Amino acid sequence: MPYGQPPPPDPRHRQPPYPPPQWQPQRPRSGGGAGVIIGGVFGVVALVFVGLVVVGALIKGSRTADPVSPVAIPTFTPFEPPASSTASPEATQSRPTESTVTTPARRRILNTTLKNNTLYRAGGLPRVNCPVGSPSIYSHSQLKALILKTSKCLDRGWSQIMRAQGMTWHPPGYAVTSSRGRGACGDFPSPGSIVPYYCPRNTTIYASTTAMAKGSGNSGGYGQITDWHGGVISMMAHEYGHHVQQLSGLSNDWWQQTTRSTSRSGKLALSRRFELQATCFGAMFMRSVSASYPVTPARRNTLYYFYSRVGDWPGYPRDHGSPANNNRWFRQGYEKNKTFQCNTWLAPASSTS
């Protein structure tokens, strides 16, 4: 994914796009109509879920937030299933985006569509005790330990609300190095980039601590926006948001709609909604640990400033959303802390541009 520091890089010298892996949606654990696997790749939308890219003026040494407008996203009503939801085997097979979970009490139908996913009934993340101290993002050992520690905090919050809705949950894997490496979905980070990525093939998050903090090649690091570790961790929470999308079925429905789209602009529009939703989920986590992490009001403003500086560079593929909308959806997740408030699929196009 393109990343740069000011002045904007000359488009003639842009970094190559992330090499598209032969990605496929994760195979369901049980058989049935939901077992259809979509093959192939497309060259426009990244087929792994990578972190956000940095744009705008990176004011080194400034740690205060720019004035930002209030959240301008409508309040959505969570999907409510019919009072009686039973389906014949034929009906179940005709709807490949739904699966069933059998519990001792009842047979539950999980909605795995983008707009009405069962995840939207999960509510907010509970408060999670996650004190982290003052590690340095410039120390590989300290940042790696912080990432792995906060991963347990992410597990505690998301597993609780997803399991309560009858969803199968398991933690993602992590591969964190000081420099770079090769993962199941390709090199991390990609040449000239700094961003971590989530690979749905093996549900693993890959990251380079040095690249994220200090940059790589011509790409500056997140440390140029803030050297507070909360910025990097919020990015890791964004990648975890892709894991939530994978487990809830959002990823598969997004992938199917993307492969059905016949236009480049349509694929990019779907990618932006997908990425902005992960940002909103990541913000929910930062809110859930704010009391103990801690995320003070001043640090909260630092995060708002951070997300007003990440997004799509002008002249590059518009696949992650503008800086204004990244800021807006981060604030949406942080201030609302409800999964249905992160339903980018019902939001107006202006808020996902």
mmCIF file of C-alpha atoms in Angstrom:
data_model
loop_
_atom_site.group_PDB
_atom_site.id
_atom_site.type_symbol
_atom_site.label_atom_id
_atom_site.label_comp_id
_atom_site.label_asym_id
_atom_site.label_seq_id
_atom_site.Cartn_x
_atom_site.Cartn_y
_atom_site.Cartn_z
ATOM 1 C CA MET A 1 0.000 0.000 0.000
ATOM 2 C CA PRO A 2 1.347 3.483 -0.785
ATOM 3 C CA TYR A 3 2.814 5.357 2.101
ATOM 4 C CA GLY A 4 4.834 8.497 2.236
ATOM 5 C CA GLN A 5 5.891 11.504 4.210
ATOM 6 C CA PRO A 6 5.609 15.129 3.074
ATOM 7 C CA PRO A 7 6.109 16.359 0.508
ATOM 8 C CA PRO A 8 3.926 13.779 -1.247
ATOM 9 C CA PRO A 9 6.061 11.373 -3.256
ATOM 10 C CA ASP A 10 6.356 11.907 -6.965
ATOM 11 C CA PRO A 11 3.779 9.559 -8.581
ATOM 12 C CA ARG A 12 6.466 8.552 -11.069
ATOM 13 C CA HIS A 13 8.434 7.054 -8.188
ATOM 14 C CA ARG A 14 5.585 5.421 -6.280
ATOM 15 C CA GLN A 15 6.268 2.216 -4.444
ATOM 16 C CA PRO A 16 5.040 -0.956 -6.120
ATOM 17 C CA PRO A 17 1.656 -2.259 -4.898
ATOM 18 C CA TYR A 18 1.487 -5.097 -2.459
ATOM 19 C CA PRO A 19 2.065 -8.369 -4.365
ATOM 20 C CA PRO A 20 -1.366 -10.043 -4.641
ATOM 21 C CA PRO A 21 -1.280 -13.470 -3.004
ATOM 22 C CA GLN A 22 -3.524 -16.320 -4.059
ATOM 23 C CA TRP A 23 -6.001 -15.482 -1.317
ATOM 24 C CA GLN A 24 -9.116 -17.480 -0.620
ATOM 25 C CA PRO A 25 -11.753 -17.100 2.080
ATOM 26 C CA GLN A 26 -11.237 -19.408 5.026
ATOM 27 C CA ARG A 27 -12.964 -22.755 4.583
ATOM 28 C CA PRO A 28 -15.936 -23.254 6.913
ATOM 29 C CA ARG A 29 -15.473 -25.876 9.584
ATOM 30 C CA SER A 30 -18.658 -27.676 8.537
ATOM 31 C CA GLY A 31 -19.989 -28.714 5.142
ATOM 32 C CA GLY A 32 -22.987 -27.373 3.271
ATOM 33 C CA GLY A 33 -23.757 -24.599 0.863
ATOM 34 C CA ALA A 34 -21.462 -22.226 2.706
ATOM 35 C CA GLY A 35 -18.452 -24.269 1.624
ATOM 36 C CA VAL A 36 -18.035 -22.584 -1.739
ATOM 37 C CA ILE A 37 -14.487 -21.246 -2.131
ATOM 38 C CA ILE A 38 -13.837 -18.278 -4.348
ATOM 39 C CA GLY A 39 -10.519 -18.469 -6.185
ATOM 40 C CA GLY A 40 -8.458 -16.031 -8.137
ATOM 41 C CA VAL A 41 -7.296 -12.531 -7.396
ATOM 42 C CA PHE A 42 -7.963 -9.056 -8.682
ATOM 43 C CA GLY A 43 -5.331 -6.389 -9.170
ATOM 44 C CA VAL A 44 -7.137 -3.374 -7.761
ATOM 45 C CA VAL A 45 -8.112 -4.125 -4.165
ATOM 46 C CA ALA A 46 -5.426 -5.556 -1.863
ATOM 47 C CA LEU A 47 -6.170 -9.168 -1.067
ATOM 48 C CA VAL A 48 -4.647 -9.044 2.373
ATOM 49 C CA PHE A 49 -5.810 -6.661 5.021
ATOM 50 C CA VAL A 50 -3.034 -4.186 5.601
ATOM 51 C CA GLY A 51 -2.621 -1.331 8.034
ATOM 52 C CA LEU A 52 -3.430 2.277 7.266
ATOM 53 C CA VAL A 53 -1.040 4.556 5.477
ATOM 54 C CA VAL A 54 0.148 7.954 6.631
ATOM 55 C CA VAL A 55 -0.759 11.165 4.813
ATOM 56 C CA GLY A 56 -0.766 14.893 5.413
ATOM 57 C CA ALA A 57 1.629 17.064 7.327
ATOM 58 C CA LEU A 58 3.562 15.024 9.851
ATOM 59 C CA ILE A 59 4.480 17.678 12.353
ATOM 60 C CA LYS A 60 7.434 16.143 14.110
ATOM 61 C CA GLY A 61 7.518 17.058 17.768
ATOM 62 C CA SER A 62 3.852 18.066 17.861
ATOM 63 C CA ARG A 63 1.726 15.740 19.956
ATOM 64 C CA THR A 64 -1.467 17.750 20.161
ATOM 65 C CA ALA A 65 -4.566 17.094 18.142
ATOM 66 C CA ASP A 66 -5.748 19.352 15.371
ATOM 67 C CA PRO A 67 -9.285 20.648 15.807
ATOM 68 C CA VAL A 68 -11.617 18.038 14.376
ATOM 69 C CA SER A 69 -15.293 18.176 13.566
ATOM 70 C CA PRO A 70 -17.820 16.126 15.532
ATOM 71 C CA VAL A 71 -18.665 12.658 14.346
ATOM 72 C CA ALA A 72 -20.919 12.992 11.324
ATOM 73 C CA ILE A 73 -22.102 9.413 10.951
ATOM 74 C CA PRO A 74 -25.779 8.491 11.306
ATOM 75 C CA THR A 75 -26.868 6.322 14.194
ATOM 76 C CA PHE A 76 -27.820 2.909 12.878
ATOM 77 C CA THR A 77 -30.371 0.509 14.295
ATOM 78 C CA PRO A 78 -28.917 -2.953 14.920
ATOM 79 C CA PHE A 79 -30.431 -5.779 12.932
ATOM 80 C CA GLU A 80 -33.164 -7.591 14.796
ATOM 81 C CA PRO A 81 -34.029 -11.102 13.565
ATOM 82 C CA PRO A 82 -37.660 -12.194 13.216
ATOM 83 C CA ALA A 83 -39.309 -13.564 16.357
ATOM 84 C CA SER A 84 -39.298 -17.025 14.833
ATOM 85 C CA SER A 85 -36.322 -17.870 12.627
ATOM 86 C CA THR A 86 -36.419 -21.357 11.235
ATOM 87 C CA ALA A 87 -35.182 -22.462 7.852
ATOM 88 C CA SER A 88 -35.566 -25.580 5.791
ATOM 89 C CA PRO A 89 -32.429 -27.373 4.558
ATOM 90 C CA GLU A 90 -33.244 -26.153 1.062
ATOM 91 C CA ALA A 91 -33.496 -22.537 2.208
ATOM 92 C CA THR A 92 -30.256 -22.805 4.143
ATOM 93 C CA GLN A 93 -28.415 -24.183 1.126
ATOM 94 C CA SER A 94 -29.735 -21.394 -1.080
ATOM 95 C CA ARG A 95 -28.214 -18.746 1.159
ATOM 96 C CA PRO A 96 -24.457 -19.373 1.287
ATOM 97 C CA THR A 97 -23.826 -16.352 3.535
ATOM 98 C CA GLU A 98 -25.551 -17.908 6.541
ATOM 99 C CA SER A 99 -24.456 -20.711 8.800
ATOM 100 C CA THR A 100 -25.960 -22.417 11.816
ATOM 101 C CA VAL A 101 -24.677 -22.961 15.319
ATOM 102 C CA THR A 102 -26.214 -25.596 17.550
ATOM 103 C CA THR A 103 -26.422 -24.787 21.248
ATOM 104 C CA PRO A 104 -27.956 -26.848 24.046
ATOM 105 C CA ALA A 105 -30.815 -24.319 24.291
ATOM 106 C CA ARG A 106 -31.729 -23.707 20.655
ATOM 107 C CA ARG A 107 -30.593 -23.775 17.091
ATOM 108 C CA ARG A 108 -29.280 -20.311 16.270
ATOM 109 C CA ILE A 109 -29.073 -18.777 12.819
ATOM 110 C CA LEU A 110 -26.031 -16.555 12.290
ATOM 111 C CA ASN A 111 -26.343 -13.792 9.760
ATOM 112 C CA THR A 112 -22.987 -13.299 8.045
ATOM 113 C CA THR A 113 -23.965 -10.574 5.575
ATOM 114 C CA LEU A 114 -22.297 -7.180 5.494
ATOM 115 C CA LYS A 115 -25.356 -5.079 6.327
ATOM 116 C CA ASN A 116 -27.183 -7.298 8.836
ATOM 117 C CA ASN A 117 -24.426 -9.353 10.406
ATOM 118 C CA THR A 118 -25.064 -11.007 13.768
ATOM 119 C CA LEU A 119 -22.006 -9.150 15.051
ATOM 120 C CA TYR A 120 -24.046 -5.930 15.084
ATOM 121 C CA ARG A 121 -26.149 -7.363 17.921
ATOM 122 C CA ALA A 122 -23.074 -7.809 20.125
ATOM 123 C CA GLY A 123 -23.134 -4.326 21.644
ATOM 124 C CA GLY A 124 -20.011 -2.677 23.045
ATOM 125 C CA LEU A 125 -16.704 -4.089 24.184
ATOM 126 C CA PRO A 126 -16.559 -4.514 27.957
ATOM 127 C CA ARG A 127 -14.031 -2.580 29.956
ATOM 128 C CA VAL A 128 -10.764 -4.511 29.882
ATOM 129 C CA ASN A 129 -7.987 -4.102 32.447
ATOM 130 C CA CYS A 130 -4.847 -3.662 30.357
ATOM 131 C CA PRO A 131 -2.119 -1.559 32.001
ATOM 132 C CA VAL A 132 0.937 -1.361 29.736
ATOM 133 C CA GLY A 133 3.386 1.003 31.385
ATOM 134 C CA SER A 134 5.701 3.125 29.251
ATOM 135 C CA PRO A 135 7.433 0.957 26.649
ATOM 136 C CA SER A 136 9.372 2.568 23.817
ATOM 137 C CA ILE A 137 8.208 1.999 20.261
ATOM 138 C CA TYR A 138 11.862 2.251 19.172
ATOM 139 C CA SER A 139 12.873 -0.869 21.121
ATOM 140 C CA HIS A 140 12.016 -4.067 19.274
ATOM 141 C CA SER A 141 11.801 -6.163 22.425
ATOM 142 C CA GLN A 142 9.615 -3.639 24.251
ATOM 143 C CA LEU A 143 7.256 -3.029 21.328
ATOM 144 C CA LYS A 144 6.932 -6.734 20.540
ATOM 145 C CA ALA A 145 6.150 -7.483 24.181
ATOM 146 C CA LEU A 146 3.557 -4.689 24.166
ATOM 147 C CA ILE A 147 1.890 -6.037 21.007
ATOM 148 C CA LEU A 148 1.668 -9.545 22.442
ATOM 149 C CA LYS A 149 0.400 -8.270 25.796
ATOM 150 C CA THR A 150 -2.342 -6.134 24.276
ATOM 151 C CA SER A 151 -3.290 -9.040 22.005
ATOM 152 C CA LYS A 152 -4.479 -10.851 25.135
ATOM 153 C CA CYS A 153 -6.544 -7.811 26.053
ATOM 154 C CA LEU A 154 -8.077 -7.800 22.576
ATOM 155 C CA ASP A 155 -8.859 -11.493 22.994
ATOM 156 C CA ARG A 156 -10.663 -10.933 26.291
ATOM 157 C CA GLY A 157 -12.926 -8.226 24.940
ATOM 158 C CA TRP A 158 -13.827 -9.593 21.523
ATOM 159 C CA SER A 159 -14.166 -13.244 22.549
ATOM 160 C CA GLN A 160 -16.697 -12.311 25.229
ATOM 161 C CA ILE A 161 -19.132 -10.444 22.993
ATOM 162 C CA MET A 162 -18.737 -12.704 19.952
ATOM 163 C CA ARG A 163 -19.267 -15.931 21.877
ATOM 164 C CA ALA A 164 -22.327 -14.378 23.499
ATOM 165 C CA GLN A 165 -23.840 -14.198 20.013
ATOM 166 C CA GLY A 166 -23.038 -17.834 19.273
ATOM 167 C CA MET A 167 -20.048 -17.128 17.076
ATOM 168 C CA THR A 168 -17.049 -19.425 16.953
ATOM 169 C CA TRP A 169 -14.005 -17.538 18.193
ATOM 170 C CA HIS A 170 -10.278 -18.230 18.313
ATOM 171 C CA PRO A 171 -7.337 -15.833 18.730
ATOM 172 C CA PRO A 172 -5.234 -14.776 15.767
ATOM 173 C CA GLY A 173 -1.598 -15.733 15.467
ATOM 174 C CA TYR A 174 1.223 -13.180 15.526
ATOM 175 C CA ALA A 175 4.530 -12.954 13.687
ATOM 176 C CA VAL A 176 6.433 -9.883 14.891
ATOM 177 C CA THR A 177 9.989 -9.251 13.739
ATOM 178 C CA SER A 178 12.440 -6.389 14.105
ATOM 179 C CA SER A 179 13.030 -6.041 10.374
ATOM 180 C CA ARG A 180 11.066 -7.972 7.757
ATOM 181 C CA GLY A 181 10.033 -11.458 6.825
ATOM 182 C CA ARG A 182 7.759 -13.560 4.637
ATOM 183 C CA GLY A 183 4.306 -14.603 5.781
ATOM 184 C CA ALA A 184 1.565 -16.781 4.359
ATOM 185 C CA CYS A 185 0.263 -13.812 2.319
ATOM 186 C CA GLY A 186 3.628 -12.460 1.191
ATOM 187 C CA ASP A 187 6.477 -10.282 2.421
ATOM 188 C CA PHE A 188 5.950 -8.098 5.460
ATOM 189 C CA PRO A 189 6.174 -5.276 5.170
ATOM 190 C CA SER A 190 6.016 -5.056 1.395
ATOM 191 C CA PRO A 191 9.034 -3.330 -0.229
ATOM 192 C CA GLY A 192 9.106 0.355 0.641
ATOM 193 C CA SER A 193 6.195 0.050 3.069
ATOM 194 C CA ILE A 194 5.830 -0.023 6.840
ATOM 195 C CA VAL A 195 2.361 -1.406 7.393
ATOM 196 C CA PRO A 196 1.445 -4.636 9.206
ATOM 197 C CA TYR A 197 -1.084 -6.969 7.639
ATOM 198 C CA TYR A 198 -3.631 -9.598 8.602
ATOM 199 C CA CYS A 199 -3.562 -12.776 6.524
ATOM 200 C CA PRO A 200 -6.943 -14.558 6.413
ATOM 201 C CA ARG A 201 -5.338 -17.687 5.002
ATOM 202 C CA ASN A 202 -3.897 -18.585 8.414
ATOM 203 C CA THR A 203 -5.541 -15.855 10.553
ATOM 204 C CA THR A 204 -2.172 -14.348 11.489
ATOM 205 C CA ILE A 205 -1.068 -10.750 11.955
ATOM 206 C CA TYR A 206 2.400 -9.910 10.595
ATOM 207 C CA ALA A 207 4.357 -6.813 11.621
ATOM 208 C CA SER A 208 7.826 -5.270 11.632
ATOM 209 C CA THR A 209 8.483 -3.163 14.705
ATOM 210 C CA THR A 210 11.310 -1.154 13.125
ATOM 211 C CA ALA A 211 9.315 -0.362 9.991
ATOM 212 C CA MET A 212 6.275 0.764 11.963
ATOM 213 C CA ALA A 213 8.245 2.961 14.351
ATOM 214 C CA LYS A 214 11.049 4.336 12.187
ATOM 215 C CA GLY A 215 9.956 3.766 8.609
ATOM 216 C CA SER A 216 11.376 1.815 5.703
ATOM 217 C CA GLY A 217 13.131 3.158 2.627
ATOM 218 C CA ASN A 218 11.407 6.350 1.560
ATOM 219 C CA SER A 219 8.465 5.683 3.859
ATOM 220 C CA GLY A 220 8.400 7.348 7.257
ATOM 221 C CA GLY A 221 7.177 5.538 10.360
ATOM 222 C CA TYR A 222 4.185 6.018 12.607
ATOM 223 C CA GLY A 223 6.648 7.452 15.115
ATOM 224 C CA GLN A 224 6.747 10.610 13.013
ATOM 225 C CA ILE A 225 3.161 11.312 14.029
ATOM 226 C CA THR A 226 3.507 10.300 17.674
ATOM 227 C CA ASP A 227 6.105 8.372 19.620
ATOM 228 C CA TRP A 228 3.406 7.334 22.110
ATOM 229 C CA HIS A 229 2.877 3.590 21.786
ATOM 230 C CA GLY A 230 -0.912 3.985 21.602
ATOM 231 C CA GLY A 231 -0.653 4.971 17.942
ATOM 232 C CA VAL A 232 1.027 1.700 16.938
ATOM 233 C CA ILE A 233 -1.285 -0.355 19.164
ATOM 234 C CA SER A 234 -4.353 1.245 17.616
ATOM 235 C CA MET A 235 -3.008 0.076 14.253
ATOM 236 C CA MET A 236 -2.617 -3.449 15.607
ATOM 237 C CA ALA A 237 -6.201 -3.184 16.897
ATOM 238 C CA HIS A 238 -7.215 -2.271 13.328
ATOM 239 C CA GLU A 239 -5.575 -5.496 12.096
ATOM 240 C CA TYR A 240 -7.388 -7.395 14.846
ATOM 241 C CA GLY A 241 -10.559 -5.800 13.500
ATOM 242 C CA HIS A 242 -9.925 -7.733 10.273
ATOM 243 C CA HIS A 243 -9.771 -10.923 12.362
ATOM 244 C CA VAL A 244 -13.177 -10.033 13.798
ATOM 245 C CA GLN A 245 -14.453 -9.520 10.266
ATOM 246 C CA GLN A 246 -13.072 -12.912 9.268
ATOM 247 C CA LEU A 247 -14.651 -14.813 12.159
ATOM 248 C CA SER A 248 -18.027 -13.093 11.779
ATOM 249 C CA GLY A 249 -18.307 -13.819 8.063
ATOM 250 C CA LEU A 250 -17.988 -10.166 7.037
ATOM 251 C CA SER A 251 -14.788 -10.942 5.126
ATOM 252 C CA ASN A 252 -16.342 -13.652 2.998
ATOM 253 C CA ASP A 253 -19.340 -11.528 2.058
ATOM 254 C CA TRP A 254 -17.046 -8.585 1.238
ATOM 255 C CA TRP A 255 -14.893 -10.865 -0.910
ATOM 256 C CA GLN A 256 -17.881 -12.280 -2.769
ATOM 257 C CA GLN A 257 -19.284 -8.815 -3.472
ATOM 258 C CA THR A 258 -15.867 -7.615 -4.611
ATOM 259 C CA THR A 259 -15.420 -10.459 -7.078
ATOM 260 C CA ARG A 260 -18.922 -9.807 -8.424
ATOM 261 C CA SER A 261 -18.209 -6.107 -8.914
ATOM 262 C CA THR A 262 -17.376 -5.326 -12.530
ATOM 263 C CA SER A 263 -15.797 -1.904 -12.032
ATOM 264 C CA ARG A 264 -12.599 -0.661 -10.482
ATOM 265 C CA SER A 265 -14.465 2.099 -8.639
ATOM 266 C CA GLY A 266 -16.902 -0.454 -7.228
ATOM 267 C CA LYS A 267 -14.107 -2.644 -5.879
ATOM 268 C CA LEU A 268 -12.389 0.352 -4.311
ATOM 269 C CA ALA A 269 -15.617 1.543 -2.695
ATOM 270 C CA LEU A 270 -16.074 -1.879 -1.084
ATOM 271 C CA SER A 271 -12.464 -1.869 0.104
ATOM 272 C CA ARG A 272 -12.872 1.533 1.767
ATOM 273 C CA ARG A 273 -15.963 0.446 3.689
ATOM 274 C CA PHE A 274 -14.158 -2.730 4.756
ATOM 275 C CA GLU A 275 -11.055 -0.887 5.991
ATOM 276 C CA LEU A 276 -12.962 1.905 7.720
ATOM 277 C CA GLN A 277 -14.994 -0.694 9.577
ATOM 278 C CA ALA A 278 -11.759 -2.265 10.876
ATOM 279 C CA THR A 279 -10.648 1.186 12.028
ATOM 280 C CA CYS A 280 -13.926 1.608 13.899
ATOM 281 C CA PHE A 281 -13.486 -1.807 15.568
ATOM 282 C CA GLY A 282 -9.923 -0.874 16.548
ATOM 283 C CA ALA A 283 -11.194 2.337 18.140
ATOM 284 C CA MET A 284 -13.720 0.368 20.189
ATOM 285 C CA PHE A 285 -10.807 -1.540 21.718
ATOM 286 C CA MET A 286 -8.876 1.622 22.580
ATOM 287 C CA ARG A 287 -11.990 2.892 24.357
ATOM 288 C CA SER A 288 -12.406 -0.407 26.243
ATOM 289 C CA VAL A 289 -8.892 -0.145 27.746
ATOM 290 C CA SER A 290 -8.867 3.626 28.215
ATOM 291 C CA ALA A 291 -9.123 3.501 32.009
ATOM 292 C CA SER A 292 -6.164 1.175 32.534
ATOM 293 C CA TYR A 293 -3.951 1.472 29.454
ATOM 294 C CA PRO A 294 -4.425 4.382 30.142
ATOM 295 C CA VAL A 295 -5.823 6.543 27.343
ATOM 296 C CA THR A 296 -6.158 9.917 29.021
ATOM 297 C CA PRO A 297 -8.188 12.716 27.396
ATOM 298 C CA ALA A 298 -4.934 14.154 26.065
ATOM 299 C CA ARG A 299 -3.914 10.772 24.624
ATOM 300 C CA ARG A 300 -7.381 10.352 23.144
ATOM 301 C CA ASN A 301 -6.818 13.623 21.288
ATOM 302 C CA THR A 302 -3.458 12.284 20.137
ATOM 303 C CA LEU A 303 -5.272 9.313 18.601
ATOM 304 C CA TYR A 304 -7.751 11.652 16.908
ATOM 305 C CA TYR A 305 -4.808 13.613 15.506
ATOM 306 C CA PHE A 306 -3.143 10.371 14.423
ATOM 307 C CA TYR A 307 -6.196 9.258 12.446
ATOM 308 C CA SER A 308 -6.546 12.646 10.792
ATOM 309 C CA ARG A 309 -3.115 11.932 9.274
ATOM 310 C CA VAL A 310 -3.689 8.448 7.875
ATOM 311 C CA GLY A 311 -5.583 7.376 4.804
ATOM 312 C CA ASP A 312 -5.306 7.480 1.042
ATOM 313 C CA TRP A 313 -2.715 9.630 -0.691
ATOM 314 C CA PRO A 314 -4.073 11.806 -3.504
ATOM 315 C CA GLY A 315 -3.191 10.126 -6.765
ATOM 316 C CA TYR A 316 -3.070 6.616 -5.313
ATOM 317 C CA PRO A 317 -5.769 3.936 -5.225
ATOM 318 C CA ARG A 318 -8.557 5.087 -2.908
ATOM 319 C CA ASP A 319 -8.844 1.819 -0.988
ATOM 320 C CA HIS A 320 -8.635 2.862 2.698
ATOM 321 C CA GLY A 321 -10.646 6.090 2.847
ATOM 322 C CA SER A 322 -9.687 9.741 3.144
ATOM 323 C CA PRO A 323 -7.902 11.050 6.251
ATOM 324 C CA ALA A 324 -11.089 12.915 7.242
ATOM 325 C CA ASN A 325 -13.133 9.715 7.104
ATOM 326 C CA ASN A 326 -10.476 7.650 8.889
ATOM 327 C CA ASN A 327 -10.609 10.224 11.657
ATOM 328 C CA ARG A 328 -14.400 10.181 11.583
ATOM 329 C CA TRP A 329 -14.749 6.376 11.837
ATOM 330 C CA PHE A 330 -12.106 6.144 14.559
ATOM 331 C CA ARG A 331 -14.070 8.689 16.560
ATOM 332 C CA GLN A 332 -17.260 6.788 15.794
ATOM 333 C CA GLY A 333 -15.881 3.602 17.338
ATOM 334 C CA TYR A 334 -14.235 5.344 20.265
ATOM 335 C CA GLU A 335 -17.167 7.552 21.229
ATOM 336 C CA LYS A 336 -20.044 5.154 20.461
ATOM 337 C CA ASN A 337 -18.395 1.774 21.340
ATOM 338 C CA LYS A 338 -21.141 -0.304 19.720
ATOM 339 C CA THR A 339 -20.576 -2.825 16.948
ATOM 340 C CA PHE A 340 -23.640 -1.669 15.026
ATOM 341 C CA GLN A 341 -22.219 1.866 15.039
ATOM 342 C CA CYS A 342 -19.373 0.469 12.923
ATOM 343 C CA ASN A 343 -21.740 -0.679 10.162
ATOM 344 C CA THR A 344 -20.029 1.171 7.325
ATOM 345 C CA TRP A 345 -22.167 -0.791 4.848
ATOM 346 C CA LEU A 346 -25.236 1.294 5.738
ATOM 347 C CA ALA A 347 -23.363 4.600 5.868
ATOM 348 C CA PRO A 348 -23.649 7.236 3.110
ATOM 349 C CA ALA A 349 -20.960 7.186 0.440
ATOM 350 C CA SER A 350 -19.715 10.614 1.539
ATOM 351 C CA SER A 351 -18.570 9.142 4.871
ATOM 352 C CA THR A 352 -16.671 6.293 3.192
ATOM 353 C CA SER A 353 -14.983 8.205 0.388
#
